[in-house]
Amino acid sequence: MAINKICETFDKAVADIPDGAIILIGNFAGPGGTPYYLIHALARQGAKNLTIIANTAGGIGLTVDYEDHRILFENGQVKKVIASFPFSTSASKPSPAEKQILAGKVELELVPQGTLAERIRCGGAGIPAFYTPTGYGTTIAGQKDVKWFDGRPCLLEKAIKADFALVRAYKADKKGNLVYRGTMRQFNPIMAMNARVTIAEVDEIVEAGGLDPEAVVTPGIFVNRIVKVEENLGFPRHPERSFWVKKA
Amino acid sequence: MSQKVKFEGLPREMIALRVSREIKEGSYVNLGIGIPTLISNWTEGVDIVLQAEIGMLKTGSLAEGDDVDQDLINASCQAVTALPGSSYFDIVESFAMIRGGHIDIAVMGALQINARGDYAGWSNPSRGLFVGNVGGSMDLCAGAKKLFIAMEHTTKDGELKIVNELSYPATALGKVSMLFTDLAVIEITPKGMVLKEVMAGLTAKDIQSVTGPKLIIAKDLKEIEL
């Protein structure tokens, strides 16, 4: 049968995510590049004891308060989070994840951003571990193995391997090739490359041949399912006008 | 130091202006959250390429009105504009630039700094655990060719931030080369902290009274020129 990766609904796309799954979620700190509908489908689906790997732990409130993966923490679906920016930027407005981390209900693995990126990339690229100078001499170093290269001390960091990736892209073709828009790219391409099952939320799906091969960022081999954002929900690319930005 | 002295310093925008004078045209620069972000207000029209670690080179000014686009934001989650010559890339490429030694200058904020150029900026233990938002700060310290700190000289309560030993968790050891505060410009050298510039109206003695480590006074000590 010819390859067609289109999945009709967000609920179907996440239906087989089991309890205890390790899930990568595309996200940086703002609304762009976050797979909002897939996250909310996962919240409805209700899988528990999840390990979430994302840049933030949701609801950090940097400059725009918007709907991200904080709902998974609010629902008590998460047992562990691997992130570089896990806490709210405002001590007086702690995020749901932050409260659960401080209460010992959710385990936190704090990883410098570049190390997080490289651990995800390596997991997708068949590299089990690598040495990096980042974090040497800090509490991040912990008990990690130290080796010197060219006169610099470096830490041994291990690759991350996930079961599922929820990613956000701009357009897909039916074969799963993805292109992005502006700064939405961030963690999405390496997460797509990493997971056993990658599910992409996109604005538009085109026929094979509808994307310029020179412009494809994530080749379809890394993508298992694609789901189109419903047009009738509207998708203004305007943080303040977007319907999923929380009203103050 | 038991008695708390507090001087009225330069506003944050002026610290940013002073730092901007230290950035040569043609530089590739990453600006951290806080005072460093304000530096971009002073680099318009100068060919300095700002890198946003979310995945953009040559970010323009902050976007307003209909130019605001959720797919065009900087690392502080502010809507920005693109400029002729801007480019987008993923997070791995972004940190290849940072860790790989391609960024000329990183400017960061700090909670504490010492005379060896160690600084703490990612975790404030008063918040609870001995962890925090590390973000990309440790990667920037590992890879940027030069690391500047821009911060207020003391805390709001007059506690020292320039200290003999860090009491907060370090972001990086021995990496800071220049420190810009609301009161002074200090160079960090193998011999210690060299006081290069002071705010108009203050003396080297005043600066020393709000600084933990013993300052070396530069022979050509001058006022901060804005």
CSV table of C-alpha atoms in Angstrom, one decimal, chain A residues 19-230:
chain,number,residue,atom,x,y,z
A,19,ASP,CA,0.9,4.6,30.6
A,20,GLY,CA,4.6,5.1,31.4
A,21,ALA,CA,5.5,6.3,27.9
A,22,ILE,CA,8.5,8.6,27.4
A,23,ILE,CA,7.3,11.5,25.3
A,24,LEU,CA,9.1,14.4,23.6
A,25,ILE,CA,7.1,17.6,23.2
A,26,GLY,CA,8.2,20.4,20.8
A,27,ASN,CA,8.3,23.6,22.8
A,28,PHE,CA,10.6,26.5,23.6
A,29,ALA,CA,9.0,29.2,25.8
A,30,GLY,CA,6.4,30.8,23.6
A,31,PRO,CA,3.4,29.8,21.6
A,32,GLY,CA,5.0,29.1,18.2
A,33,GLY,CA,6.1,25.5,17.5
A,34,THR,CA,4.0,23.9,20.3
A,35,PRO,CA,1.7,21.0,19.3
A,36,TYR,CA,-1.3,22.4,21.1
A,37,TYR,CA,-3.9,20.0,19.8
A,38,LEU,CA,-1.9,16.9,20.3
A,39,ILE,CA,-1.1,17.9,23.9
A,40,HIS,CA,-4.8,18.4,24.6
A,41,ALA,CA,-5.7,15.1,22.9
A,42,LEU,CA,-3.2,13.4,25.2
A,43,ALA,CA,-4.8,15.1,28.1
A,44,ARG,CA,-8.2,13.7,27.1
A,45,GLN,CA,-6.7,10.3,26.4
A,46,GLY,CA,-5.4,10.2,30.0
A,47,ALA,CA,-2.2,8.1,29.9
A,48,LYS,CA,-0.4,8.3,33.2
A,49,ASN,CA,3.1,8.0,34.7
A,50,LEU,CA,4.5,9.8,31.7
A,51,THR,CA,8.0,11.0,31.3
A,52,ILE,CA,7.9,14.4,29.5
A,53,ILE,CA,11.0,15.7,27.7
A,54,ALA,CA,10.6,19.4,26.7
A,55,ASN,CA,12.5,22.7,27.0
A,56,THR,CA,10.2,23.9,29.8
A,57,ALA,CA,7.8,22.1,32.1
A,58,GLY,CA,4.9,24.2,30.9
A,59,GLY,CA,3.3,27.4,32.2
A,60,ILE,CA,6.6,29.3,32.8
A,61,GLY,CA,4.9,32.7,32.0
A,62,LEU,CA,7.9,34.3,30.2
A,63,THR,CA,6.1,37.2,28.4
A,64,VAL,CA,2.9,35.6,27.0
A,65,ASP,CA,0.7,33.4,29.1
A,66,TYR,CA,-0.4,30.7,26.7
A,67,GLU,CA,-1.7,27.1,26.7
A,68,ASP,CA,1.1,24.6,26.5
A,69,HIS,CA,1.8,21.2,28.1
A,70,ARG,CA,1.1,22.5,31.6
A,71,ILE,CA,-2.3,20.6,31.4
A,72,LEU,CA,-0.5,17.3,31.6
A,73,PHE,CA,0.9,18.3,35.0
A,74,GLU,CA,-2.5,19.8,36.1
A,75,ASN,CA,-4.0,16.4,35.2
A,76,GLY,CA,-1.4,14.5,37.2
A,77,GLN,CA,-0.3,12.5,34.2
A,78,VAL,CA,3.4,13.1,34.6
A,79,LYS,CA,5.9,11.3,36.9
A,80,LYS,CA,9.1,12.8,35.5
A,81,VAL,CA,10.1,15.8,33.5
A,82,ILE,CA,13.4,16.4,31.7
A,83,ALA,CA,13.8,20.1,30.9
A,84,SER,CA,16.2,23.0,30.9
A,85,PHE,CA,13.8,25.7,32.0
A,86,PRO,CA,11.4,23.9,34.4
A,87,PHE,CA,10.3,26.8,36.7
A,88,SER,CA,8.0,29.8,36.4
A,89,THR,CA,9.9,33.0,35.8
A,90,SER,CA,7.8,34.6,38.6
A,91,ALA,CA,8.3,33.1,42.1
A,92,SER,CA,4.9,34.4,43.1
A,93,LYS,CA,3.2,32.5,40.3
A,94,PRO,CA,4.6,28.9,40.4
A,95,SER,CA,3.7,26.6,37.6
A,96,PRO,CA,1.8,23.4,38.2
A,97,ALA,CA,4.9,21.4,37.4
A,98,GLU,CA,7.0,23.5,39.8
A,99,LYS,CA,4.6,22.8,42.7
A,100,GLN,CA,4.7,19.1,42.0
A,101,ILE,CA,8.5,19.1,41.7
A,102,LEU,CA,9.0,20.9,45.0
A,103,ALA,CA,6.4,18.6,46.6
A,104,GLY,CA,8.4,15.5,45.4
A,105,LYS,CA,5.4,14.3,43.3
A,106,VAL,CA,7.2,14.8,39.9
A,107,GLU,CA,10.9,13.9,39.4
A,108,LEU,CA,13.0,16.6,37.7
A,109,GLU,CA,16.0,16.0,35.6
A,110,LEU,CA,17.5,19.4,34.9
A,111,VAL,CA,19.6,19.6,31.7
A,112,PRO,CA,21.4,22.6,30.1
A,113,GLN,CA,19.6,23.5,26.9
A,114,GLY,CA,22.4,22.7,24.5
A,115,THR,CA,23.0,19.4,26.2
A,116,LEU,CA,19.3,18.6,26.1
A,117,ALA,CA,19.3,19.3,22.4
A,118,GLU,CA,22.4,17.2,21.8
A,119,ARG,CA,21.1,14.3,23.9
A,120,ILE,CA,17.9,14.3,21.9
A,121,ARG,CA,19.8,14.5,18.6
A,122,CYS,CA,22.2,11.7,19.5
A,123,GLY,CA,19.3,9.5,20.6
A,124,GLY,CA,17.9,9.8,17.1
A,125,ALA,CA,21.2,9.5,15.4
A,126,GLY,CA,22.5,6.3,17.0
A,127,ILE,CA,25.2,8.0,19.1
A,128,PRO,CA,24.8,6.6,22.7
A,129,ALA,CA,26.8,9.3,24.5
A,130,PHE,CA,29.1,12.3,24.1
A,131,TYR,CA,31.4,14.6,26.0
A,132,THR,CA,30.6,18.3,26.4
A,133,PRO,CA,32.3,21.2,28.2
A,134,THR,CA,28.9,22.6,29.3
A,135,GLY,CA,28.3,22.4,33.0
A,136,TYR,CA,31.7,21.4,34.2
A,137,GLY,CA,32.4,22.8,37.7
A,138,THR,CA,28.7,23.3,38.5
A,139,THR,CA,26.2,21.2,40.4
A,140,ILE,CA,24.9,20.0,37.0
A,141,ALA,CA,28.1,17.9,36.7
A,142,GLY,CA,27.0,15.7,39.7
A,143,GLN,CA,28.7,12.3,39.4
A,144,LYS,CA,29.1,12.5,35.6
A,145,ASP,CA,32.4,11.1,34.2
A,146,VAL,CA,34.9,13.9,33.4
A,147,LYS,CA,37.5,13.6,30.6
A,148,TRP,CA,39.9,16.2,29.4
A,149,PHE,CA,40.1,17.0,25.7
A,150,ASP,CA,42.5,19.7,24.3
A,151,GLY,CA,43.1,21.0,27.8
A,152,ARG,CA,39.4,21.3,28.6
A,153,PRO,CA,37.4,19.3,31.1
A,154,CYS,CA,34.2,17.8,29.7
A,155,LEU,CA,31.3,15.9,31.0
A,156,LEU,CA,29.9,12.6,29.7
A,157,GLU,CA,26.3,12.9,28.7
A,158,LYS,CA,24.1,10.1,27.6
A,159,ALA,CA,21.6,10.1,24.7
A,160,ILE,CA,17.9,10.2,25.3
A,161,LYS,CA,15.5,7.8,23.6
A,162,ALA,CA,11.8,8.4,23.5
A,163,ASP,CA,8.7,6.3,22.7
A,164,PHE,CA,6.7,9.2,21.1
A,165,ALA,CA,7.3,12.7,19.9
A,166,LEU,CA,4.6,15.3,19.6
A,167,VAL,CA,5.9,17.9,17.2
A,168,ARG,CA,4.6,21.0,15.4
A,169,ALA,CA,5.4,21.9,11.9
A,170,TYR,CA,4.0,24.3,9.3
A,171,LYS,CA,3.3,22.0,6.3
A,172,ALA,CA,3.5,18.3,5.6
A,173,ASP,CA,3.1,16.2,2.5
A,174,LYS,CA,1.4,12.9,2.7
A,175,LYS,CA,4.7,11.1,2.9
A,176,GLY,CA,5.5,12.9,6.1
A,177,ASN,CA,8.1,15.4,4.9
A,178,LEU,CA,7.9,18.6,7.0
A,179,VAL,CA,8.7,22.3,6.6
A,180,TYR,CA,8.6,24.9,9.3
A,181,ARG,CA,8.0,28.6,9.7
A,182,GLY,CA,10.2,31.1,11.4
A,183,THR,CA,11.3,30.2,14.9
A,184,MET,CA,8.8,27.4,15.3
A,185,ARG,CA,11.5,24.9,14.3
A,186,GLN,CA,13.5,24.9,17.6
A,187,PHE,CA,13.4,21.3,19.1
A,188,ASN,CA,10.8,19.9,16.6
A,189,PRO,CA,13.2,18.5,14.0
A,190,ILE,CA,15.4,16.6,16.4
A,191,MET,CA,12.5,15.3,18.4
A,192,ALA,CA,10.9,14.0,15.1
A,193,MET,CA,14.2,12.2,14.5
A,194,ASN,CA,14.4,10.7,18.0
A,195,ALA,CA,11.2,9.0,18.8
A,196,ARG,CA,10.0,5.5,17.9
A,197,VAL,CA,6.6,7.1,16.9
A,198,THR,CA,6.6,10.7,15.7
A,199,ILE,CA,3.3,12.5,15.4
A,200,ALA,CA,3.3,15.9,13.7
A,201,GLU,CA,0.6,18.6,14.0
A,202,VAL,CA,0.6,20.9,10.9
A,203,ASP,CA,-1.3,23.8,9.4
A,204,GLU,CA,-1.5,22.2,6.0
A,205,ILE,CA,-1.1,18.9,4.3
A,206,VAL,CA,-0.2,18.8,0.6
A,207,GLU,CA,0.2,16.0,-2.0
A,208,ALA,CA,3.6,14.4,-2.5
A,209,GLY,CA,5.5,16.8,-4.8
A,210,GLY,CA,3.8,19.8,-3.1
A,211,LEU,CA,6.8,20.7,-1.1
A,212,ASP,CA,10.1,21.9,-2.5
A,213,PRO,CA,12.6,19.0,-1.7
A,214,GLU,CA,15.3,21.7,-1.2
A,215,ALA,CA,13.2,23.2,1.6
A,216,VAL,CA,12.3,20.0,3.5
A,217,VAL,CA,13.8,20.2,7.0
A,218,THR,CA,12.4,17.0,8.4
A,219,PRO,CA,12.4,14.1,5.9
A,220,GLY,CA,9.4,11.8,6.0
A,221,ILE,CA,11.4,8.8,7.3
A,222,PHE,CA,11.3,10.4,10.7
A,223,VAL,CA,7.5,11.0,10.8
A,224,ASN,CA,4.8,8.4,11.4
A,225,ARG,CA,1.6,10.3,11.6
A,226,ILE,CA,0.5,13.8,10.5
A,227,VAL,CA,-2.6,15.6,11.6
A,228,LYS,CA,-4.0,18.8,10.2
A,229,VAL,CA,-5.1,21.6,12.5
A,230,GLU,CA,-8.8,22.2,11.8
